Coordinates of C-alpha atoms in Angstrom, one line a residue:
M1 CA 93.8 117.8 107.2
P2 CA 94.9 115.5 104.5
T3 CA 97.4 116.9 102.1
N4 CA 99.1 116.2 98.9
T5 CA 102.1 118.3 99.5
Y6 CA 105.2 117.4 101.8
D7 CA 108.7 118.5 102.5
A8 CA 109.9 115.2 101.3
I9 CA 108.5 112.2 99.4
I10 CA 110.0 108.7 99.7
V11 CA 109.0 106.0 97.2
G12 CA 109.4 102.5 98.8
S13 CA 109.7 101.4 102.4
G14 CA 112.3 98.8 102.4
I15 CA 115.9 99.0 103.7
T16 CA 116.7 102.4 102.0
G17 CA 113.3 103.8 102.2
G18 CA 113.2 103.1 105.9
W19 CA 116.5 104.8 106.4
A20 CA 115.4 107.8 104.4
A21 CA 112.2 108.1 106.6
K22 CA 114.3 108.0 109.8
E23 CA 116.8 110.5 108.7
L24 CA 114.6 113.0 107.0
T25 CA 111.9 113.0 109.7
E26 CA 114.5 113.3 112.5
K27 CA 115.9 116.3 110.7
G28 CA 112.5 118.1 110.9
M29 CA 111.0 117.2 107.4
N30 CA 107.3 116.4 107.0
T31 CA 107.7 113.2 105.0
L32 CA 105.4 110.9 103.0
I33 CA 106.3 107.3 102.2
L34 CA 104.5 105.9 99.2
E35 CA 104.4 102.1 99.4
A36 CA 103.1 100.1 96.5
G37 CA 101.9 97.1 98.7
R38 CA 99.8 96.5 101.7
P39 CA 100.6 97.4 105.4
I40 CA 102.1 94.8 107.6
T41 CA 101.1 94.2 111.2
P42 CA 103.8 91.9 112.7
E43 CA 101.6 90.5 115.3
K44 CA 99.2 89.2 112.6
D45 CA 101.3 88.8 109.5
Y46 CA 104.6 87.3 110.7
V47 CA 104.7 83.5 110.7
E48 CA 108.0 82.5 112.1
H49 CA 106.3 80.6 115.0
V50 CA 103.4 79.1 113.1
P51 CA 103.7 75.3 113.4
V52 CA 103.9 73.4 110.2
W53 CA 100.8 71.4 111.0
E54 CA 98.7 74.5 110.9
L55 CA 99.5 74.9 107.2
R56 CA 97.0 73.2 104.8
H57 CA 99.8 71.5 102.7
R58 CA 102.3 71.0 105.7
N59 CA 104.8 73.4 103.8
W60 CA 104.7 71.2 100.7
D61 CA 102.7 74.1 99.3
N62 CA 100.0 74.3 96.6
R63 CA 102.5 73.9 93.8
T64 CA 99.9 74.4 91.1
D65 CA 98.8 77.7 92.5
R66 CA 102.4 78.9 93.1
E67 CA 103.4 78.1 89.6
K68 CA 100.4 80.0 88.3
T69 CA 100.7 83.2 90.4
Q70 CA 104.5 83.2 91.5
P71 CA 106.6 81.2 88.9
I72 CA 109.5 83.6 89.3
Q73 CA 109.2 84.3 92.9
R74 CA 109.3 80.6 93.8
E75 CA 112.8 80.5 92.5
C76 CA 113.8 82.0 95.8
Y77 CA 113.2 78.4 97.1
Y78 CA 114.5 79.2 100.8
A79 CA 111.9 81.9 101.4
C80 CA 108.9 81.9 98.9
D81 CA 107.1 78.8 100.4
E82 CA 103.8 78.0 101.9
F83 CA 104.8 79.9 105.1
S84 CA 106.0 83.2 103.6
H85 CA 105.0 83.4 99.9
Q86 CA 102.8 86.4 100.9
F87 CA 105.9 88.5 101.3
F88 CA 106.6 88.2 97.6
V89 CA 104.8 89.8 94.6
R90 CA 102.4 87.9 92.4
D91 CA 104.1 87.6 89.1
D92 CA 100.8 87.6 87.3
E93 CA 100.1 91.1 88.5
N94 CA 103.7 92.3 88.3
P95 CA 105.0 90.9 84.9
Y96 CA 108.3 91.7 83.2
S97 CA 110.1 90.0 80.3
F98 CA 113.7 89.1 79.5
V99 CA 115.5 88.4 76.2
P100 CA 115.0 84.8 75.1
G101 CA 117.9 82.7 76.4
K102 CA 118.9 85.3 79.0
H103 CA 116.8 84.3 82.0
F104 CA 116.7 86.9 84.8
S105 CA 115.0 86.2 88.1
W106 CA 113.5 89.4 89.5
I107 CA 112.6 88.6 93.1
R108 CA 110.4 91.3 94.6
G109 CA 108.5 92.2 97.8
R110 CA 105.7 94.7 97.8
Q111 CA 104.5 95.4 101.3
L112 CA 105.4 97.8 104.1
G113 CA 109.1 96.9 104.9
G114 CA 109.6 95.6 101.3
K115 CA 112.4 92.9 101.1
S116 CA 113.8 93.9 104.4
I117 CA 111.4 91.3 105.9
T118 CA 113.0 88.5 103.9
W119 CA 116.6 89.6 103.3
G120 CA 119.6 87.5 104.2
R121 CA 120.9 90.0 106.8
Q122 CA 124.6 89.6 105.9
C123 CA 126.3 93.0 106.4
Y124 CA 129.9 93.7 105.1
R125 CA 131.8 97.0 104.5
W126 CA 133.3 97.6 101.1
S127 CA 136.9 98.7 100.9
D128 CA 139.0 100.9 98.7
L129 CA 139.8 97.6 96.9
D130 CA 136.3 97.8 95.7
F131 CA 135.9 101.7 95.2
E132 CA 139.2 101.9 93.2
A133 CA 138.9 98.8 91.0
N134 CA 137.1 100.4 88.0
L135 CA 139.6 103.2 87.8
K136 CA 142.7 101.0 88.1
Q137 CA 141.3 98.5 85.5
G138 CA 139.8 101.0 83.1
I139 CA 136.3 99.4 83.5
A140 CA 133.1 101.4 83.3
V141 CA 133.5 104.7 85.3
D142 CA 135.3 105.6 88.6
W143 CA 133.4 105.6 91.8
P144 CA 133.0 109.2 92.9
I145 CA 133.6 108.3 96.5
R146 CA 136.2 106.3 98.5
Y147 CA 136.1 104.3 101.8
A148 CA 137.0 107.4 103.8
D149 CA 133.9 109.2 102.5
I150 CA 131.5 106.4 103.6
A151 CA 133.3 105.0 106.6
P152 CA 131.6 107.4 109.2
W153 CA 128.2 106.5 107.7
Y154 CA 129.0 102.8 108.0
D155 CA 129.7 103.6 111.7
Y156 CA 126.5 105.4 112.0
V157 CA 124.2 102.8 110.5
E158 CA 125.9 99.9 112.2
E159 CA 125.5 101.5 115.7
F160 CA 121.7 101.9 115.1
A161 CA 121.1 98.7 113.2
G162 CA 123.0 96.3 115.3
I163 CA 125.6 94.1 113.6
S164 CA 127.0 91.1 115.2
G165 CA 130.5 90.0 114.0
Q166 CA 134.1 89.4 114.8
P167 CA 136.9 92.0 114.0
E168 CA 139.6 90.4 111.9
G169 CA 141.8 93.3 110.7
L170 CA 141.5 92.5 107.0
P171 CA 142.2 95.4 104.5
Q172 CA 139.8 93.9 102.0
L173 CA 137.0 93.6 104.5
P174 CA 137.1 96.6 107.0
D175 CA 135.9 95.9 110.5
G176 CA 132.8 97.6 111.8
R177 CA 131.0 98.5 115.1
F178 CA 130.1 95.0 116.1
L179 CA 127.9 93.4 118.7
P180 CA 129.3 90.2 120.1
P181 CA 129.8 87.4 117.5
M182 CA 127.7 84.3 117.2
E183 CA 129.5 81.0 118.0
M184 CA 130.7 78.5 115.4
T185 CA 129.7 75.0 115.5
C186 CA 132.4 72.3 116.2
V187 CA 132.8 71.4 112.5
E188 CA 133.0 75.0 111.4
L189 CA 135.9 75.5 113.9
D190 CA 137.6 72.4 112.3
V191 CA 137.4 74.0 108.9
K192 CA 138.5 77.3 110.3
D193 CA 141.5 75.6 111.8
A194 CA 142.3 73.6 108.7
I195 CA 142.3 76.8 106.6
A196 CA 144.6 78.5 108.9
K197 CA 147.0 75.4 108.9
H198 CA 146.9 74.7 105.1
F199 CA 146.3 78.1 103.4
D200 CA 148.3 81.3 104.2
D201 CA 146.1 83.4 101.9
R202 CA 142.7 82.9 103.4
M203 CA 140.8 82.6 106.6
M204 CA 137.3 82.0 108.0
T205 CA 135.2 84.1 110.3
I206 CA 131.6 84.2 111.5
G207 CA 129.2 86.0 109.3
R208 CA 128.5 89.7 110.0
A209 CA 124.8 89.7 110.4
A210 CA 122.1 92.3 111.2
V211 CA 120.9 90.0 114.0
L212 CA 121.2 91.0 117.6
T213 CA 123.3 88.9 120.1
K214 CA 122.3 91.2 123.1
V215 CA 119.7 93.8 123.9
H216 CA 120.1 96.7 121.6
K217 CA 118.1 100.0 121.1
G218 CA 115.1 98.3 123.0
R219 CA 115.2 95.2 120.8
A220 CA 115.6 91.7 122.1
P221 CA 118.5 89.3 121.2
C222 CA 117.9 86.5 118.8
H223 CA 116.5 83.4 120.2
Y224 CA 117.7 81.2 117.3
C225 CA 114.4 80.1 115.8
G226 CA 116.2 80.3 112.5
V227 CA 113.4 81.3 110.1
C228 CA 114.0 85.0 109.8
H229 CA 112.4 85.2 106.3
R230 CA 109.0 84.6 108.0
G231 CA 109.3 87.8 110.1
C232 CA 110.6 88.4 113.6
I233 CA 108.1 89.3 116.2
T234 CA 110.9 90.0 118.8
R235 CA 112.5 92.5 116.3
S236 CA 115.8 90.8 116.8
Y237 CA 116.9 91.4 113.2
F238 CA 117.1 94.7 111.4
S239 CA 114.4 95.6 109.0
S240 CA 112.6 98.9 108.3
L241 CA 109.6 97.5 110.1
N242 CA 111.6 96.6 113.2
S243 CA 113.8 99.7 113.5
T244 CA 113.9 102.7 111.1
L245 CA 110.1 103.2 110.5
P246 CA 109.3 103.1 114.2
A247 CA 112.0 105.6 114.8
A248 CA 110.6 107.8 112.1
E249 CA 107.0 107.5 113.4
K250 CA 108.2 108.7 116.9
T251 CA 108.9 112.1 115.4
G252 CA 105.3 112.7 114.4
K253 CA 106.4 113.8 111.0
L254 CA 105.9 110.6 109.0
T255 CA 102.9 109.7 106.8
I256 CA 102.8 106.2 105.3
R257 CA 100.5 105.7 102.3
P258 CA 100.2 101.9 101.4
F259 CA 98.7 100.7 98.1
S260 CA 100.3 103.6 96.2
V261 CA 101.8 102.2 93.0
V262 CA 104.1 105.0 91.5
H263 CA 103.6 105.4 87.8
S264 CA 106.1 108.1 87.1
L265 CA 107.5 111.4 88.2
A266 CA 106.4 114.9 87.1
Y267 CA 109.2 117.2 85.9
D268 CA 109.2 121.0 85.7
S269 CA 111.5 121.8 82.8
N270 CA 111.6 125.5 83.7
A271 CA 112.8 124.9 87.2
R272 CA 114.7 121.8 86.2
R273 CA 113.3 120.0 89.2
V274 CA 111.0 117.1 89.9
S275 CA 107.6 118.6 90.8
G276 CA 105.5 115.6 91.9
V277 CA 104.9 111.9 91.9
R278 CA 102.0 110.4 89.9
V279 CA 100.5 107.5 91.7
I280 CA 97.9 104.8 90.9
D281 CA 95.9 103.8 93.9
G282 CA 96.5 100.1 94.3
Q283 CA 93.0 99.4 95.3
T284 CA 90.7 102.0 93.4
K285 CA 93.1 102.3 90.5
K286 CA 92.4 106.1 90.5
A287 CA 95.4 108.5 89.6
I288 CA 96.6 110.9 92.3
E289 CA 99.6 113.2 92.4
F290 CA 101.7 114.1 95.4
K291 CA 104.1 117.2 95.5
A292 CA 107.3 117.8 97.6
R293 CA 110.4 119.8 97.9
I294 CA 112.7 116.8 97.5
F295 CA 112.2 113.2 96.4
F296 CA 114.0 110.0 97.4
I297 CA 113.3 107.1 95.1
C298 CA 113.9 103.9 97.1
A299 CA 111.9 101.4 95.3
S300 CA 114.8 98.9 94.7
T301 CA 117.3 98.8 91.8
L302 CA 115.1 97.9 88.9
E303 CA 111.9 99.5 90.1
S304 CA 113.5 102.8 90.8
T305 CA 114.9 102.8 87.2
R306 CA 111.6 101.7 85.8
I307 CA 110.1 104.8 87.4
L308 CA 112.5 107.1 85.8
L309 CA 112.2 105.4 82.4
N310 CA 108.5 105.8 82.6
S311 CA 109.0 109.5 83.4
A312 CA 110.3 110.4 79.9
T313 CA 109.6 114.0 78.9
P314 CA 110.4 115.9 75.6
E315 CA 113.6 116.9 77.1
F316 CA 114.5 113.4 78.4
P317 CA 112.8 111.1 75.8
N318 CA 114.7 108.1 77.0
G319 CA 113.9 108.5 80.6
L320 CA 114.0 111.2 83.2
C321 CA 117.5 112.4 84.2
N322 CA 119.0 110.5 81.4
S323 CA 121.1 113.1 79.6
S324 CA 124.0 110.6 79.9
G325 CA 122.3 107.8 78.2
E326 CA 123.3 105.5 81.0
L327 CA 120.0 105.1 82.7
G328 CA 119.0 101.4 82.5
H329 CA 122.5 100.3 81.7
N330 CA 125.2 98.5 83.7
L331 CA 122.9 96.1 85.5
M332 CA 124.8 93.8 87.9
D333 CA 124.1 91.0 90.3
H334 CA 126.3 88.5 92.2
H335 CA 126.8 85.2 90.6
M336 CA 126.5 82.1 92.8
G337 CA 125.8 78.4 92.4
A338 CA 129.4 77.1 92.7
G339 CA 130.6 75.5 95.8
A340 CA 131.2 72.1 97.6
G341 CA 129.9 70.2 100.6
G342 CA 131.0 67.1 102.5
V343 CA 130.7 64.9 105.5
M344 CA 132.9 65.9 108.4
P345 CA 134.0 62.9 110.6
G346 CA 133.9 63.0 114.3
H347 CA 132.0 65.0 117.0
E348 CA 129.4 62.3 117.3
D349 CA 128.8 63.4 121.1
K350 CA 128.0 67.0 120.0
M351 CA 124.7 68.6 118.8
P352 CA 124.0 72.1 117.5
F353 CA 122.1 74.4 119.8
G354 CA 119.1 76.1 118.3
D355 CA 118.9 77.2 114.6
R356 CA 121.5 80.0 114.3
P357 CA 120.4 82.5 111.7
N358 CA 123.9 83.1 110.3
G359 CA 126.9 81.1 108.8
T360 CA 130.5 81.4 108.3
Y361 CA 132.3 83.7 105.9
I362 CA 135.6 83.2 104.0
P363 CA 136.5 86.7 102.8
R364 CA 137.9 87.4 99.3
F365 CA 141.4 86.1 98.7
R366 CA 141.8 86.4 94.9
N367 CA 143.3 89.4 93.1
L368 CA 144.1 91.3 96.3
D369 CA 147.7 92.0 95.3
A370 CA 150.4 90.8 92.9
R371 CA 150.8 87.6 94.9
S372 CA 147.1 86.6 94.5
K373 CA 146.6 87.9 91.0
Q374 CA 144.8 85.5 88.7
N375 CA 145.3 85.2 85.0
T376 CA 141.8 84.0 84.1
F377 CA 139.6 86.5 85.8
L378 CA 139.4 90.0 87.5
R379 CA 138.1 90.8 90.9
G380 CA 137.1 88.0 93.4
Y381 CA 134.6 86.2 95.6
G382 CA 133.8 85.2 99.2
Y383 CA 132.4 82.0 100.6
Q384 CA 129.3 81.7 102.7
G385 CA 128.8 78.4 104.4
S386 CA 127.7 76.5 107.5
G387 CA 128.3 73.3 109.4
S388 CA 125.3 71.2 110.7
R389 CA 124.4 67.8 111.8
D390 CA 121.9 65.6 109.9
G391 CA 118.5 65.1 111.7
W392 CA 115.6 62.9 111.1
S393 CA 114.7 64.9 108.0
R394 CA 117.6 63.2 106.2
G395 CA 115.1 60.3 105.8
Y396 CA 113.6 62.2 102.7
A397 CA 116.7 61.1 100.8
M398 CA 116.9 57.5 102.3
S399 CA 115.3 54.4 101.1
G400 CA 113.6 52.2 103.7
L401 CA 110.3 51.3 105.3
G402 CA 109.0 50.2 108.6
K403 CA 110.6 49.7 112.0
E404 CA 114.3 49.4 110.9
F405 CA 113.9 52.5 108.9
K406 CA 112.5 54.4 111.8
N407 CA 115.2 53.1 114.1
A408 CA 117.9 54.2 111.7
L409 CA 116.5 57.8 112.2
K410 CA 116.5 57.8 116.0
M411 CA 120.0 58.8 116.2
P412 CA 121.5 62.0 114.5
G413 CA 123.3 61.5 111.3
P414 CA 126.9 62.8 110.5
W415 CA 128.1 66.3 110.7
R416 CA 128.4 68.1 107.3
Y417 CA 129.9 71.4 106.1
G418 CA 128.9 73.1 102.9
M419 CA 130.1 76.4 101.3
G420 CA 129.0 78.4 98.3
G421 CA 130.7 81.5 96.6
F422 CA 129.3 84.9 95.8
G423 CA 131.3 86.4 93.0
E424 CA 131.6 89.9 91.7
C425 CA 130.0 90.8 88.4
L426 CA 131.7 93.3 86.2
P427 CA 129.6 96.3 85.0
S428 CA 128.8 96.1 81.3
H429 CA 126.9 98.7 79.2
D430 CA 125.3 95.7 77.3
N431 CA 123.5 94.4 80.5
H432 CA 120.5 96.8 80.4
V433 CA 116.7 97.2 81.0
E434 CA 114.2 99.1 78.8
I435 CA 110.6 99.9 78.9
D436 CA 108.1 97.5 77.2
K437 CA 105.1 99.7 76.4
E438 CA 103.1 96.8 75.2
K439 CA 103.3 94.8 78.4
L440 CA 101.5 96.4 81.2
D441 CA 101.2 95.5 84.9
A442 CA 97.9 95.2 86.8
W443 CA 97.8 98.9 87.3
G444 CA 98.3 99.8 83.6
I445 CA 102.0 100.8 84.0
P446 CA 104.5 99.8 81.3
T447 CA 106.9 97.0 82.5
L448 CA 110.6 96.3 82.1
K449 CA 112.3 94.2 79.5
I450 CA 115.7 92.9 80.9
N451 CA 118.7 92.0 78.8
C452 CA 121.4 90.6 81.1
A453 CA 123.8 87.7 80.9
W454 CA 127.1 86.6 82.6
G455 CA 130.3 87.3 80.8
E456 CA 133.4 85.2 80.5
N457 CA 134.9 86.8 83.6
E458 CA 132.0 85.6 85.7
H459 CA 132.2 82.1 84.2
A460 CA 135.9 81.9 84.8
M461 CA 135.4 83.0 88.4
N462 CA 132.6 80.5 88.9
R463 CA 134.9 77.7 88.0
D464 CA 137.5 78.8 90.5
I465 CA 135.0 79.0 93.2
A466 CA 134.1 75.3 92.7
I467 CA 137.7 74.1 92.6
Q468 CA 138.9 76.1 95.7
A469 CA 135.8 75.0 97.7
A470 CA 136.7 71.3 97.1
E471 CA 140.3 72.0 98.0
I472 CA 139.3 73.7 101.3
L473 CA 137.1 70.9 102.3
A474 CA 139.7 68.2 101.4
A475 CA 142.3 70.1 103.5
A476 CA 139.7 70.0 106.4
G477 CA 139.4 66.3 106.2
A478 CA 135.9 66.1 104.7
K479 CA 134.6 62.8 103.2
D480 CA 132.2 62.2 100.2
I481 CA 132.9 65.7 98.9
S482 CA 130.4 66.9 96.4
V483 CA 131.1 69.8 94.1
W484 CA 128.7 72.0 92.2
S485 CA 129.5 74.4 89.5
E486 CA 126.2 75.5 87.7
I487 CA 126.1 79.2 87.8
S488 CA 122.9 80.8 89.0
A489 CA 120.8 82.9 86.7
P490 CA 121.3 86.7 87.1
G491 CA 119.0 88.2 89.6
L492 CA 118.8 85.1 91.8
A493 CA 121.3 86.3 94.3
I494 CA 118.7 89.2 94.8
H495 CA 121.7 91.6 94.9
E496 CA 120.8 93.5 91.8
M497 CA 122.8 96.7 91.3
G498 CA 123.4 99.4 88.8
T499 CA 121.3 101.0 86.1
A500 CA 121.4 104.6 87.5
R501 CA 125.0 104.8 88.4
M502 CA 126.9 107.4 90.4
G503 CA 129.8 109.3 88.9
R504 CA 131.9 112.4 88.6
D505 CA 130.8 113.3 85.1
P506 CA 127.2 114.1 84.2
K507 CA 128.0 112.9 80.7
T508 CA 128.7 109.3 81.8
S509 CA 126.6 108.9 85.0
V510 CA 123.0 109.6 86.4
L511 CA 123.9 110.5 89.9
N512 CA 126.6 112.5 91.7
A513 CA 128.7 111.5 94.7
H514 CA 125.7 112.2 97.0
N515 CA 123.2 110.1 95.1
Q516 CA 121.7 113.3 93.6
A517 CA 120.5 113.3 90.1
H518 CA 122.7 115.4 87.8
D519 CA 119.7 116.5 85.9
A520 CA 117.3 117.3 88.8
K521 CA 118.9 118.5 91.9
N522 CA 115.9 117.7 94.2
L523 CA 115.9 114.0 93.1
F524 CA 117.9 111.3 95.0
L525 CA 118.4 107.6 94.3
P526 CA 120.3 105.9 97.2
D527 CA 119.2 102.3 96.6
G528 CA 121.1 99.7 94.5
A529 CA 120.4 101.4 91.2
C530 CA 123.2 103.8 92.2
M531 CA 126.0 101.3 92.4
V532 CA 129.0 101.7 90.0
S533 CA 130.5 98.3 90.6
S534 CA 129.3 95.2 92.6
S535 CA 132.1 94.1 94.9
C536 CA 131.7 90.5 96.0
V537 CA 130.0 91.1 99.4
N538 CA 126.3 91.6 100.2
P539 CA 125.4 95.3 99.3
S540 CA 122.7 96.2 101.8
L541 CA 124.9 97.8 104.4
T542 CA 126.4 100.0 101.8
Y543 CA 122.9 101.1 100.6
M544 CA 122.0 102.0 104.3
A545 CA 125.2 104.1 104.6
L546 CA 124.7 105.8 101.3
T547 CA 121.2 106.7 102.1
A548 CA 121.9 108.2 105.5
R549 CA 124.7 110.2 103.8
A550 CA 122.5 111.5 101.1
C551 CA 119.8 112.6 103.4
D552 CA 122.3 114.5 105.6
Y553 CA 123.5 116.1 102.3
A554 CA 120.0 117.0 101.0
V555 CA 118.9 118.6 104.3
A556 CA 122.1 120.6 104.5
Q557 CA 121.5 121.8 100.9
I558 CA 118.0 122.9 101.8
K559 CA 119.4 124.9 104.8
K560 CA 121.8 126.6 102.5
G561 CA 119.0 127.5 100.1
E562 CA 120.4 125.3 97.3
L563 CA 117.4 123.0 97.1

């Protein structure tokens, strides 16, 4: 019989929602996932092996239609294209706003699996350099956890997800439980050797990626088709669709309800608990309410906070669980846009094999200790890059016509190496979101207005990223070096964090050390909204670990009779 009452309700089915589903169902809880978007059938919806000639516009896209329906989403140029635009929201149905002059690129995916279908798959552990930075520098609030608290959970999620990588023994980038690493190309090895020769404060390793290099948990290794953002029918990369949701479904305790757009949470002020979730059916637009014992809001950073802001009560007029006044504040993202690229002479007898879905990584080397301390900025950055050889598609940028032009493209072009930095963003109370009650989405729900801009620290770091990238390439013998230094708009790294931060003190934070709301003990937010600082590495692995840890704590509290 259909029911509206469950042991646990999860909002969102992306990386954190999938992990919450796996953990809660495996611990015996009857669990409901509310997914705002459509269901996904990989055999029908994934398009990684669709040939370009089957597309109406040959992947040049219907640009007029894309500008009309997805003007923000198309800023994610590598993935929101004619092949895979359907894995991104329609901006005309899901509007938001930002302060004039402060552009924010909110990239979203509403379907079963969320953005875990299109994510970049880079997986790095944080270290105590990250967890202790706020306290040591007197910025924002202290993290309520340290590396020792989360390390066992990094182990746990890595062993299930399957992360390929190379151990390096770096204190600022702890090693994990790795599958065999992918191989570097010849020019990447040249750059790696040059860095080791010319710089004693930095090194290069292969990226640590949630992409399998051998059979793992019944999933096949990657076959290097290289277009992971279009889906993966072999389940070779980690996503909730490929891994955690199937595991949860095996328990027989999971119900998934697509087309369930969450409006807000219902709050019982007498019990001081969340009592239900108010949903607008995405197809009929009828209102429904679901009830549970515990609630995990895993809708992604800004959407999770939007739900709480829209759940205001007389007791919490500025958003549910906002006694601290911090809900909506301290929005962060990684800044990018600075880097360098150049031609790498030699290796004309070599060609790359396949299309490796991974790149190289140069870990943070700034502000690690007294020797690497910088005078112009705090924190640091890492470089993601890759080396490849020009193919016939280089003809797009060449002038020419006819036989001679075609002959010039018969042979491969030169090898190149390019690298771009991802830099840490300092938490700032001024970077915030609020509800715009006058601007509604397609389901009649008030939307977000975002006020976020880079500070001088981010701009100073961005300049250093460009300079150091050029110096590394010059040391590696690159020619025709191009340097770029235009900083990206906030949001475009798609690593948005903060707005419902963890903390030790309920007066200055929304969540405790277990991602549990201070003001409603049966409410948990383990997604990016919980983050207290941003580090400079991709955050998704930390979200996974925090989610598994929070689920373990929640069930333990239930067994103790505390929830």
